[in-house]
mmCIF file of C-alpha atoms and ligand atoms in Angstrom:
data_model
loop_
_atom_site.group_PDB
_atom_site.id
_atom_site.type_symbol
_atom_site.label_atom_id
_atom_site.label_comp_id
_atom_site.label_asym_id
_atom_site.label_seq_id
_atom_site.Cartn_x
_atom_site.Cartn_y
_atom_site.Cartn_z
ATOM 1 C CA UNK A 3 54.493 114.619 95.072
ATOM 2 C CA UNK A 4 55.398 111.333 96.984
ATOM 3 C CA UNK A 5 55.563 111.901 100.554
ATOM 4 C CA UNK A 6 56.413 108.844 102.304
ATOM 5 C CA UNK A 7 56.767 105.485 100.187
ATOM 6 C CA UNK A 8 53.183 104.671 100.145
ATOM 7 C CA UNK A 9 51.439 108.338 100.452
ATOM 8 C CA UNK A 10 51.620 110.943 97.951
ATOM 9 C CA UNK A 11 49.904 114.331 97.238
ATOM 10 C CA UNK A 12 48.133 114.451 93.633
ATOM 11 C CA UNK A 13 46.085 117.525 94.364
ATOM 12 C CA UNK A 14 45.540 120.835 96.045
ATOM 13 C CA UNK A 15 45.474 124.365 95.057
ATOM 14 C CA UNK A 16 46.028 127.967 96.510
ATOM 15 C CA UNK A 17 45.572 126.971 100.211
ATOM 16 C CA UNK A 18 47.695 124.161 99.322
ATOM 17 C CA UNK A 19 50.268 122.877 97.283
ATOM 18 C CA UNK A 20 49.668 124.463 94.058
ATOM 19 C CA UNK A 21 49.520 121.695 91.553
ATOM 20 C CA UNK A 22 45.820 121.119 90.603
ATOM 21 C CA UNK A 23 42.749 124.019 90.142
ATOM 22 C CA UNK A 24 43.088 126.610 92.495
ATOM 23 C CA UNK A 25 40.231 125.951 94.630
ATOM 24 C CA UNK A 26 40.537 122.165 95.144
ATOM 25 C CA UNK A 27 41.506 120.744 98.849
ATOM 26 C CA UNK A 28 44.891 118.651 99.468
ATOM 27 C CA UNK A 29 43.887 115.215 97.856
ATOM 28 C CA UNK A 30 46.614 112.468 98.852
ATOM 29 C CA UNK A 31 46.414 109.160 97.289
ATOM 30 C CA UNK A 32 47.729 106.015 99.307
ATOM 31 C CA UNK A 33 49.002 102.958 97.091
ATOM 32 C CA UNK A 34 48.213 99.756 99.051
ATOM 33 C CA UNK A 35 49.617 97.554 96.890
ATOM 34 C CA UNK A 36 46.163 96.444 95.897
ATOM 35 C CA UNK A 37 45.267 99.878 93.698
ATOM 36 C CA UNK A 38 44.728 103.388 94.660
ATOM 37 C CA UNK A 39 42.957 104.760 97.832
ATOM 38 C CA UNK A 40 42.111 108.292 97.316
ATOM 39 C CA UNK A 41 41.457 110.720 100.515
ATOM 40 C CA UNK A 42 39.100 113.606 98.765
ATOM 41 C CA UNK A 43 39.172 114.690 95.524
ATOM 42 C CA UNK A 44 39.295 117.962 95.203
ATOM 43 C CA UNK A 45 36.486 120.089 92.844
ATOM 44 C CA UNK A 46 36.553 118.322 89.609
ATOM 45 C CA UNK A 47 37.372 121.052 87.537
ATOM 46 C CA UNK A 48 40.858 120.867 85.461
ATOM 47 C CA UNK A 49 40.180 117.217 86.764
ATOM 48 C CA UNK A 50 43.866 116.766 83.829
ATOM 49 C CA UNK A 51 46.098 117.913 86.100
ATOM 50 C CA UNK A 52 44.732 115.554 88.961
ATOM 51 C CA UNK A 53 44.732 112.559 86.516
ATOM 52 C CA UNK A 54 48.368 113.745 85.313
ATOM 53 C CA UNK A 55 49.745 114.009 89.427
ATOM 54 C CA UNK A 56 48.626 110.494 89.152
ATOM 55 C CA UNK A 57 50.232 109.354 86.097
ATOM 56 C CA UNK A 58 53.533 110.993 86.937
ATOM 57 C CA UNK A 59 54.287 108.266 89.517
ATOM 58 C CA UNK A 60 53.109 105.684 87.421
ATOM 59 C CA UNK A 61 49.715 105.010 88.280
ATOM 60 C CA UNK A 62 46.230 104.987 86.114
ATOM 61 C CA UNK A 63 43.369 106.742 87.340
ATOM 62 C CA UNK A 64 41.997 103.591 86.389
ATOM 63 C CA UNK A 65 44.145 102.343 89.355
ATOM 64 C CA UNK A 66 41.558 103.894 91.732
ATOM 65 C CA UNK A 67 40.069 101.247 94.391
ATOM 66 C CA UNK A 68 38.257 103.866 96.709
ATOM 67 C CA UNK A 69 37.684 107.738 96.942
ATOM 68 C CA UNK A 70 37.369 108.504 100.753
ATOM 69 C CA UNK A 71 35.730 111.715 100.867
ATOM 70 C CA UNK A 72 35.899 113.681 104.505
ATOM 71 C CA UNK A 73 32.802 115.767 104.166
ATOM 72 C CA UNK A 74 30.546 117.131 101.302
ATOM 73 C CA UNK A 75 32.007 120.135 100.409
ATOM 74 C CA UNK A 76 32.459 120.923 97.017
ATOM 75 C CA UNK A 77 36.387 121.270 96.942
ATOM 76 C CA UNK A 78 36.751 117.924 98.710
ATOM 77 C CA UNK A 79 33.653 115.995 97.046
ATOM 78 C CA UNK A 80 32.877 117.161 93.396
ATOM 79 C CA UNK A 81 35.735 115.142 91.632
ATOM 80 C CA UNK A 82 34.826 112.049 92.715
ATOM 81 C CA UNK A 83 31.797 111.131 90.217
ATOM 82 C CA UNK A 84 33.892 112.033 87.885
ATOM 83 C CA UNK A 85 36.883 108.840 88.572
ATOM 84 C CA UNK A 86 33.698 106.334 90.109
ATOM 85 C CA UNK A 87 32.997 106.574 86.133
ATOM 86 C CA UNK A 88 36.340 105.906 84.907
ATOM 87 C CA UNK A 89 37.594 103.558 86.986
ATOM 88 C CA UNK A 90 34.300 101.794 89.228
ATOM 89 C CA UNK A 91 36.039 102.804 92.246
ATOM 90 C CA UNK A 92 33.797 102.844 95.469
ATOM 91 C CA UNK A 93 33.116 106.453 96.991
ATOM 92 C CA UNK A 94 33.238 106.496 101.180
ATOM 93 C CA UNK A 95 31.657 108.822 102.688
ATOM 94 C CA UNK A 96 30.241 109.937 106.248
ATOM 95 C CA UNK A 97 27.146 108.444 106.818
ATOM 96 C CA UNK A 98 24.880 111.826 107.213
ATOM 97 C CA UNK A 99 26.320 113.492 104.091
ATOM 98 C CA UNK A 100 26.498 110.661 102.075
ATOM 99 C CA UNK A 101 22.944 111.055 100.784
ATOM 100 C CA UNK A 102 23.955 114.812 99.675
ATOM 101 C CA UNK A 103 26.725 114.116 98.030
ATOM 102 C CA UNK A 104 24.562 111.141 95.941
ATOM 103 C CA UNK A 105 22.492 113.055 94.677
ATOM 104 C CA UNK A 106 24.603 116.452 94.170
ATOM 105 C CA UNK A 107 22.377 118.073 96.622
ATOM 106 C CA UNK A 108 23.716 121.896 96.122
ATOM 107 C CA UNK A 109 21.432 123.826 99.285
ATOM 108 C CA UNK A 110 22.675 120.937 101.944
ATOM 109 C CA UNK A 111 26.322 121.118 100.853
ATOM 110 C CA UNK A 112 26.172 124.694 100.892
ATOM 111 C CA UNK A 113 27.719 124.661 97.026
ATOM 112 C CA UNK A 114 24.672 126.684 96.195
ATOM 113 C CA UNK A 115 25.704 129.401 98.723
ATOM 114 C CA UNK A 116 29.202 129.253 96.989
ATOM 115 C CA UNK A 117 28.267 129.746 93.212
ATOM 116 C CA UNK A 118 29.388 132.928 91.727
ATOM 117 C CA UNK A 119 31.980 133.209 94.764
ATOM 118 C CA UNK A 120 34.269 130.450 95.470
ATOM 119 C CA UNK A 121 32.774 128.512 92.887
ATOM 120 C CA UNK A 122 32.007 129.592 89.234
ATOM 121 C CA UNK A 123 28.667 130.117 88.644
ATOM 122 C CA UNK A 124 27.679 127.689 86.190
ATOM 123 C CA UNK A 125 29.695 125.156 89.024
ATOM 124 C CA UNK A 126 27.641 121.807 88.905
ATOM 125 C CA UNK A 127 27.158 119.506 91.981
ATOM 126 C CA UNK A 128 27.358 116.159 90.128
ATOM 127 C CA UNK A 129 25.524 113.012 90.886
ATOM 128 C CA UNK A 130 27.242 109.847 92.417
ATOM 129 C CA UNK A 131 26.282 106.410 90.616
ATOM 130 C CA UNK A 132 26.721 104.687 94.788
ATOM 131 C CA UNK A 133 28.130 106.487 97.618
ATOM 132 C CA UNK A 134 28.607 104.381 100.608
ATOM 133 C CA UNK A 135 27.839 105.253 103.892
ATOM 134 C CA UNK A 136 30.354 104.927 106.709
ATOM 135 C CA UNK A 137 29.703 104.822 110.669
ATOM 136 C CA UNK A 138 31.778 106.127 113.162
ATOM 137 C CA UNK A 139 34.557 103.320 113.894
ATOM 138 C CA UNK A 140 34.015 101.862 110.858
ATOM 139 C CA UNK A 141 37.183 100.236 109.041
ATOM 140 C CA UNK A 142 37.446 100.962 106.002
ATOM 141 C CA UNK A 143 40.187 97.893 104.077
ATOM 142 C CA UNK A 144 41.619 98.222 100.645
ATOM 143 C CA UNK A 145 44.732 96.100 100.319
ATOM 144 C CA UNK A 146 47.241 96.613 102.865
ATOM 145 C CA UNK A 147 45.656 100.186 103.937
ATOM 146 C CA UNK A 148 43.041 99.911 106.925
ATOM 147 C CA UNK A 149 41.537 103.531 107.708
ATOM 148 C CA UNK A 150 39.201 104.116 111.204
ATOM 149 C CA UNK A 151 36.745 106.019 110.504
ATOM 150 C CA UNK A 152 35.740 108.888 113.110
ATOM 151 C CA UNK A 153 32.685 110.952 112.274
ATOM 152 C CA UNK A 154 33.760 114.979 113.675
ATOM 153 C CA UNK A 155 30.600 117.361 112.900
ATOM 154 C CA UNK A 156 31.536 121.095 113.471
ATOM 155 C CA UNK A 157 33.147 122.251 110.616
ATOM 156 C CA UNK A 158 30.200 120.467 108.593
ATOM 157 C CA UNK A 159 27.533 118.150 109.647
ATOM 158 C CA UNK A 160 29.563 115.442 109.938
ATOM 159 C CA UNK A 161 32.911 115.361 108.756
ATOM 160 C CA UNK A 162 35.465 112.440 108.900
ATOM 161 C CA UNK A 163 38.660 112.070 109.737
ATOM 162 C CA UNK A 164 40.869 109.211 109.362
ATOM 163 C CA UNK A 165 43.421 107.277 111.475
ATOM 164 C CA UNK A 166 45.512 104.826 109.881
ATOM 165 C CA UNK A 167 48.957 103.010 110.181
ATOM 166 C CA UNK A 168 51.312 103.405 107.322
ATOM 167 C CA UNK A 169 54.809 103.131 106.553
ATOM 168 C CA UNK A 170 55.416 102.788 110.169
ATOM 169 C CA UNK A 171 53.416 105.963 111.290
ATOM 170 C CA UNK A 172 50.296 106.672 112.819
ATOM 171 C CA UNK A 173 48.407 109.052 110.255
ATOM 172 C CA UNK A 174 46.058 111.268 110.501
ATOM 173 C CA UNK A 175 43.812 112.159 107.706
ATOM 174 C CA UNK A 176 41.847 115.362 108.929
ATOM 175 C CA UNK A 177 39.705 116.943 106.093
ATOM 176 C CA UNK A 178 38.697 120.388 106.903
ATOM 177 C CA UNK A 179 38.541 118.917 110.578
ATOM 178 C CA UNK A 180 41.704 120.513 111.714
ATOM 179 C CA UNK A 181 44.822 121.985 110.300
ATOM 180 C CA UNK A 182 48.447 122.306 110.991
ATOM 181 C CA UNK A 183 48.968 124.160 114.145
ATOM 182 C CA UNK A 184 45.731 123.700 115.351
ATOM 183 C CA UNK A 185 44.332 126.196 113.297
ATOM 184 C CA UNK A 186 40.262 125.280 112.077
ATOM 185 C CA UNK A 187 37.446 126.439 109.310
ATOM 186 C CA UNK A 188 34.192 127.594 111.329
ATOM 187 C CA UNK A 189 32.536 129.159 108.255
ATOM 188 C CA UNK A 190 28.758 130.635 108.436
ATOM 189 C CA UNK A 191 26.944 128.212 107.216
ATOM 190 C CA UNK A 192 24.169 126.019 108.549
ATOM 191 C CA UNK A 193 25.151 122.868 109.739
ATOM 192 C CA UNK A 194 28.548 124.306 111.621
ATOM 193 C CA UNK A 195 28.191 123.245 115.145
ATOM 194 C CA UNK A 196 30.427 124.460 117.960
ATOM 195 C CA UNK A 197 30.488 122.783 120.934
ATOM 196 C CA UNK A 198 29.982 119.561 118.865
ATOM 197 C CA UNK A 199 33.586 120.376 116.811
ATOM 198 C CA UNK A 200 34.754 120.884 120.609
ATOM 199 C CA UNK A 201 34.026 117.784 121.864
ATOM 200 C CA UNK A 202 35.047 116.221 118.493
ATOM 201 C CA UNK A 203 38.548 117.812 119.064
ATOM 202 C CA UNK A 204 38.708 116.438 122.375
ATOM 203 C CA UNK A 205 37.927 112.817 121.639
ATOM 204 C CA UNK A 206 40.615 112.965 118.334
ATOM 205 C CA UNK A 207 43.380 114.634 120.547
ATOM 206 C CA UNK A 208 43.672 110.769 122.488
ATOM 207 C CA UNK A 209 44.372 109.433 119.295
ATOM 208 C CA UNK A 210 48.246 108.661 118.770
ATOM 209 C CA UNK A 211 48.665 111.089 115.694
ATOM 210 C CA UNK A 212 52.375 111.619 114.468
ATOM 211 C CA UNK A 213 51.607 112.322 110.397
ATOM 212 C CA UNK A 214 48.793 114.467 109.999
ATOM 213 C CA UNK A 215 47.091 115.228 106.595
ATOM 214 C CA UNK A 216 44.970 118.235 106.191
ATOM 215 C CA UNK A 217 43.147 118.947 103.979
ATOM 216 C CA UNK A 218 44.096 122.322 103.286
ATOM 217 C CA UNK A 219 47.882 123.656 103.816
ATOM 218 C CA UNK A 220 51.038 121.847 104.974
ATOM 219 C CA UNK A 221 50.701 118.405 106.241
ATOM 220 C CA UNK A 222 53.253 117.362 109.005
ATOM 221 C CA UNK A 223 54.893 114.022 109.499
ATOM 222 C CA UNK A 224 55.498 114.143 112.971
ATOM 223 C CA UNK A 225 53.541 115.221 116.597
ATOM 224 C CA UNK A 226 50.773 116.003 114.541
ATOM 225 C CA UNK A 227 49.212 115.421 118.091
ATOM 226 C CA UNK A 228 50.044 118.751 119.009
ATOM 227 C CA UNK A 229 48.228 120.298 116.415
ATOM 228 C CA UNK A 230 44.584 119.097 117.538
ATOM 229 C CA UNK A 231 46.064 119.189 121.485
ATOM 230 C CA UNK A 232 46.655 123.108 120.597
ATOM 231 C CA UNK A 233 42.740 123.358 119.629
ATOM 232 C CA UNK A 234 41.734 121.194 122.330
ATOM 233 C CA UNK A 235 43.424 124.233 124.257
ATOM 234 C CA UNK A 236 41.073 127.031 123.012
ATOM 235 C CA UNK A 237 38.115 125.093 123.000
ATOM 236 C CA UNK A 238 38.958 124.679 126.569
ATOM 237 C CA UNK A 239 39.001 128.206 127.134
ATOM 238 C CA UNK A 240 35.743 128.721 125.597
ATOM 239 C CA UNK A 241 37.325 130.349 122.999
ATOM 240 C CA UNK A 242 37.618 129.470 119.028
ATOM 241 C CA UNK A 243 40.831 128.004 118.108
ATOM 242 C CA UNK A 244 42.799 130.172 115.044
ATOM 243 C CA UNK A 245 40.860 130.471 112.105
ATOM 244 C CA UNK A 246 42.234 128.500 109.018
ATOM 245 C CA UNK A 247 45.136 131.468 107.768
ATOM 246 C CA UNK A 248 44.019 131.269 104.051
ATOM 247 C CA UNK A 249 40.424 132.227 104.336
ATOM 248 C CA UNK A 250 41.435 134.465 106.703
HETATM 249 ZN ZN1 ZN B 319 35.032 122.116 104.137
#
């Protein structure tokens, strides 16, 4: 689905949009008018239907430039081995989890926790040929496209979201970072970190955000500000902002 005239969403399933496997995470693809710049990419299984998304607005998975992946998680990160083969692109990731996702390190990405569950057991981690490591305030450039990197742990070691200008708007891409309405994903799992994702929230909410890009559920095109503002709020209060609705 096109979204604005550059952005587009090609994936995402039942706590999205419906139009890739049922498990992956909102992937939206940004054409900088110098190939493809993908923002996750979602689990790698019925990886057609991403490649077809794709296709259907005239593009080549071969098109691909960069897959920008905003933490290790298998929904977000397992596709992307799959299109660094067919099409060379780079894979971005944050600098603590890049390692993980490298090697298809199950335990640290919690996949292992997963299989049988979310993910079906005979679910595979796969390897990475390079995975590049980003820093916080890093710039990532492909084309036109220029996306700050901020590194957010709390919802997993270290995710990252990303701030960019395009098609006239300050975006937001926010992995599993935070969703619409201010609404996050503290899950049970080792490496979630609370008053870490707090003061995460706090620095992100100075950023000027109007488009904002989860990656689960609706994305927003405007005050998307409000959103992280509105978990800034609970955090503030010492209390947990609203749990994610569809894992609720
Ligand atoms: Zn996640």
């Amino acid at each position: 689905m096109k979204i604005t005239e550059h952005i587009y969403v090609v994936g995402g399933g039942k706590w999205g949009f419906g139009i890739s496997h049922e498990i992956d995470c909102n992937v939206f693809m940004i054409d900088t008018g110098s190939g493809l710049v993908l923002i996750d990419a979602g689990t790698g299984l019925d990886p057609e239907r991403l490649d077809a998304n794709i296709e259907s607005h005239g593009f080549s998975v071969k098109d691909i430039k960069a897959v920008v992946l905003t933490h290790y998680h298998g929904d977000h990160a397992c596709g992307a081995a799959r299109l660094q083969t067919l099409s060379g692109c780079e894979i971005y990731a944050p600098e603590l989890e890049a390692q993980a996702i490298l090697t298809g390190d199950e335990k640290a990405t919690s996949v292992a926790l997963a299989k049988g569950g979310l993910y079906p057991a005979d679910f595979v981690y796969p390897k990475s040929a390079h995975v590049a490591e980003v820093k916080d305030g890093e710039m990532i450039s492909i084309g036109n496209l220029v996306l700050k990197a901020y590194l957010c742990p709390g919802h997993s070691l270290q995710d990252m979201v990303l701030f960019a200008q395009i098609d006239g708007k300050n975006c937001l891409f926010s992995g599993d970072f935070v969703f619409a309405h201010g609404q996050v994903l503290i899950q049970c799992l080792p490496d979630v970190s609370l008053s870490p994702y707090a003061e995460a929230m706090r620095r992100i909410a100075k950023l000027p955000i109007e488009a904002i890009f989860p990656g689960h559920g609706v994305f927003c095109l405007e005050n998307g500000v409000s959103f992280v503002e509105k978990a800034v709020e609970s955090f503030d209060k010492g209390l947990l902002p609203q749990q994610l609705y569809y894992f609720t």
